[in-house]
Short mmCIF file of C-alpha atoms in Angstrom, two decimals:
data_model
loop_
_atom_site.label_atom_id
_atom_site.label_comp_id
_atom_site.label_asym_id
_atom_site.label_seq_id
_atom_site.Cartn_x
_atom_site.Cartn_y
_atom_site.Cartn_z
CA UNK G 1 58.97 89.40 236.51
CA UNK G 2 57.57 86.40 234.45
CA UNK G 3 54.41 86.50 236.32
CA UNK G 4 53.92 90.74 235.79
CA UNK G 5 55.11 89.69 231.57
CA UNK G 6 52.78 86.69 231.36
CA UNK G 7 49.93 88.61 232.79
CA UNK G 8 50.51 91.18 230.80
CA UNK G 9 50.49 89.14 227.43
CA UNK G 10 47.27 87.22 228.67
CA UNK G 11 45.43 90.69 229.12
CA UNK G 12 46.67 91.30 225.80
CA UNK G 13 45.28 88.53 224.45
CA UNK G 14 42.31 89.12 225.77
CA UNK G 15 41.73 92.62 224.20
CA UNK G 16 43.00 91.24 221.23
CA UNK G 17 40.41 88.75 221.00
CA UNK G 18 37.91 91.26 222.04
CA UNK G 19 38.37 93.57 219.49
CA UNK G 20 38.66 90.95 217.29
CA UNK G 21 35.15 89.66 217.88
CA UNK G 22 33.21 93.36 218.30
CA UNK G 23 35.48 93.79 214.55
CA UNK G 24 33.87 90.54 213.31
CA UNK G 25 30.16 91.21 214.90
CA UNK G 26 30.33 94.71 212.89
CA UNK G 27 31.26 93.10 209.98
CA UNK G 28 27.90 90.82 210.24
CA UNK G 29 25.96 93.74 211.01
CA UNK G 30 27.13 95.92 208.83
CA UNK G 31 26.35 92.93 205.97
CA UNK G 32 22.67 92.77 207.21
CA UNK G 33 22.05 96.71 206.88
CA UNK G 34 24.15 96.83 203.30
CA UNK G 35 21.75 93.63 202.55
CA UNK G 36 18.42 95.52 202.90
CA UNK G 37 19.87 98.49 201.06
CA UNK G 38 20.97 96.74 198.09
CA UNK G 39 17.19 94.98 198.40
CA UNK G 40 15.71 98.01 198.32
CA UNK G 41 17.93 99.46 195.38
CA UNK G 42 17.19 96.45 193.68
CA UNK G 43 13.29 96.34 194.17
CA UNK G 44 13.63 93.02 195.24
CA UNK G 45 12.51 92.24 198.71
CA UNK G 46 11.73 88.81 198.44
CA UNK G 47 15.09 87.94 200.85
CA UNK G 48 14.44 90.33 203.10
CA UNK G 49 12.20 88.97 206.19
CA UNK G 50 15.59 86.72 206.82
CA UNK G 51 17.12 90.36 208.19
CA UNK G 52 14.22 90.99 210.64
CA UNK G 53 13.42 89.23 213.36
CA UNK G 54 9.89 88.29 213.54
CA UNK G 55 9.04 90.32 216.35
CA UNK G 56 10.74 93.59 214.87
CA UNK G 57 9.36 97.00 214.81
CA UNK G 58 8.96 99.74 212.00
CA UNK G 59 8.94 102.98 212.05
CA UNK G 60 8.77 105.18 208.69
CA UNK G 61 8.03 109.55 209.32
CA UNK G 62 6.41 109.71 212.18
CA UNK G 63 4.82 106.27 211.57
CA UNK G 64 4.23 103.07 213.48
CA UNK G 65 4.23 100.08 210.73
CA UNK G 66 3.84 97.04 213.15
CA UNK G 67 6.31 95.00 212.46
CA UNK G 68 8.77 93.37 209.16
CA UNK G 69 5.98 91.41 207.87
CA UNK G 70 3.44 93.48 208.26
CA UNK G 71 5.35 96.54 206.85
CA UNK G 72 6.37 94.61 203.77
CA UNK G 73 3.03 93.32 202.96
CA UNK G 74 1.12 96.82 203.61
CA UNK G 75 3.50 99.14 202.74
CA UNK G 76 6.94 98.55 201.20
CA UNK G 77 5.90 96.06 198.69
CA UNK G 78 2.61 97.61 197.39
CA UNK G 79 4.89 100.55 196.89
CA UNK G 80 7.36 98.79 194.53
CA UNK G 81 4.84 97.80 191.89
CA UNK G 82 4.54 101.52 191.18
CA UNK G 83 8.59 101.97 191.05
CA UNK G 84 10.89 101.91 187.95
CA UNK G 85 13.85 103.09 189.89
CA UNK G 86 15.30 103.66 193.48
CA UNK G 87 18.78 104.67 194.13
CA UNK G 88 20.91 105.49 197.74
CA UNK G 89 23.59 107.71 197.30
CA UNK G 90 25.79 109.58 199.55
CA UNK G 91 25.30 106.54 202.00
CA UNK G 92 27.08 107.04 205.02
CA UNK G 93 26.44 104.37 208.25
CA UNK G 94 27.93 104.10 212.08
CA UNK G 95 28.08 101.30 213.97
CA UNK G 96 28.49 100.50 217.76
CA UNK G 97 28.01 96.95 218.99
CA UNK G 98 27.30 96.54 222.78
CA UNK G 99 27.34 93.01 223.85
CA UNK G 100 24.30 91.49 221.42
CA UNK G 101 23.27 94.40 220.88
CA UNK G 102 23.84 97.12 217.46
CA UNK G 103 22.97 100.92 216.64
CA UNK G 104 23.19 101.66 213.72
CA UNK G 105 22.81 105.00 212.24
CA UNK G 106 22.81 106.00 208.33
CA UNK G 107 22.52 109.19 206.57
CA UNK G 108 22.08 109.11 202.23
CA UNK G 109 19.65 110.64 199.99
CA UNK G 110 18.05 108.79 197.28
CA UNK G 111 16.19 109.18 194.31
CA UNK G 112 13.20 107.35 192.56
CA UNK G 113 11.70 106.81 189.52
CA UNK G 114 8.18 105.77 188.64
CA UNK G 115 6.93 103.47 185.84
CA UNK G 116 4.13 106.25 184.98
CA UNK G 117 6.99 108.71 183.56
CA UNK G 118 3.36 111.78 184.08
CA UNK G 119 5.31 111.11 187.90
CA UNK G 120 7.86 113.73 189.15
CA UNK G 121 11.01 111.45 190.22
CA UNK G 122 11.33 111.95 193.54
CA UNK G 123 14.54 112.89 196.01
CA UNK G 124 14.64 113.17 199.58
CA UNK G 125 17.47 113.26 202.13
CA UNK G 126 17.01 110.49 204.47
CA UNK G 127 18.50 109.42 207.70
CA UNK G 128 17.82 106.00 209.34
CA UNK G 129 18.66 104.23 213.22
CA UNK G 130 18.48 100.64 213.76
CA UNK G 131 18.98 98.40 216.94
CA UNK G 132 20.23 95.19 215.54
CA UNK G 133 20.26 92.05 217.91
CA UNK G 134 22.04 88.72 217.65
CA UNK G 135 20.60 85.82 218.91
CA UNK G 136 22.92 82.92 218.95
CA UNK G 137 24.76 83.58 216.18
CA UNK G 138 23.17 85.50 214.16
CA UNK G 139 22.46 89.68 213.55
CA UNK G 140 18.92 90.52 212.63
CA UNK G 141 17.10 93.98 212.33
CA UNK G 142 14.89 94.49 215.76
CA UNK G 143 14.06 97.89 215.49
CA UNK G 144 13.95 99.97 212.13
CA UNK G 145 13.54 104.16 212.04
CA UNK G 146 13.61 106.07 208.73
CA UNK G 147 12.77 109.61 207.81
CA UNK G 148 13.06 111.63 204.60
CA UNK G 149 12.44 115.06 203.57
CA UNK G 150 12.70 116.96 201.25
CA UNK G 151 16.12 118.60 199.69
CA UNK G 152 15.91 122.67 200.82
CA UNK G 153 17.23 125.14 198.91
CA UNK G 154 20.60 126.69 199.90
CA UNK G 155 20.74 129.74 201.88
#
């Protein structure tokens, strides 16, 4: 009988600690993903490359960007020094960490403004996926997907 109880509280243990650490590896991802989206909200990307590993991959509607550095430099940045404004809302995001390994998936729409006011704001629905991956310790963006389009009107 002490045998069957101690075995039993070991395997608890176990699965305790599990969860535990899958509970604390979501928390770090879900820091890195909430990290760019604040970035981007804030039009402030200078932190950013520290979420991306340097061998990462972008992909943006139906794009191939190369990867973090290359995106940021080409694309995302150029694009900021026309912005006045870019907000998420309605941000919704799902997690599922396998091992070292994260998908993520987000749904929100967002809205942006343009320093030239003669510029229609823009807002799109958007929905994103992400593999995350943590090497040693640490979560980084390995693979980043994101599409937008536009609102449609109700039936």
């Amino acid at each position: 009988m002490f045998r069957s109880t101690f075995a039993g509280l070991a395997v608890a243990a176990l699965l305790a600690t599990a969860s535990q650490a899958q509970t604390a590896d979501e928390q770090q991802v879900r820091a890195v993903v909430t990290a760019y989206k604040t970035a981007i909200e804030r039009m402030d990307v200078s932190q950013t490359p520290a979420l991306f590993w340097s061998d990462s991959e972008i992909f943006e509607n139906g794009g191939v960007e190369g990867s973090f550095a290359y995106y940021l430099e080409h694309h995302l940045g150029p694009e900021f020094d026309d912005l006045a404004g870019f907000d998420f809302r309605d941000h919704e995001m799902k997690i599922e960490v396998d091992g070292d390994t994260a998908f993520v998936s987000e749904t929100y729409t967002y809205h942006i403004t343009f320093k030239d006011s003669a510029r229609a704001p823009i807002e799109r629905r958007g929905a994103a996926t992400s593999v995350l991956r943590k090497r040693g310790d640490e979560w980084r963006f390995d693979i980043y997907h994101s599409s937008a389009r536009p609102f449609r009107p109700a039936a």
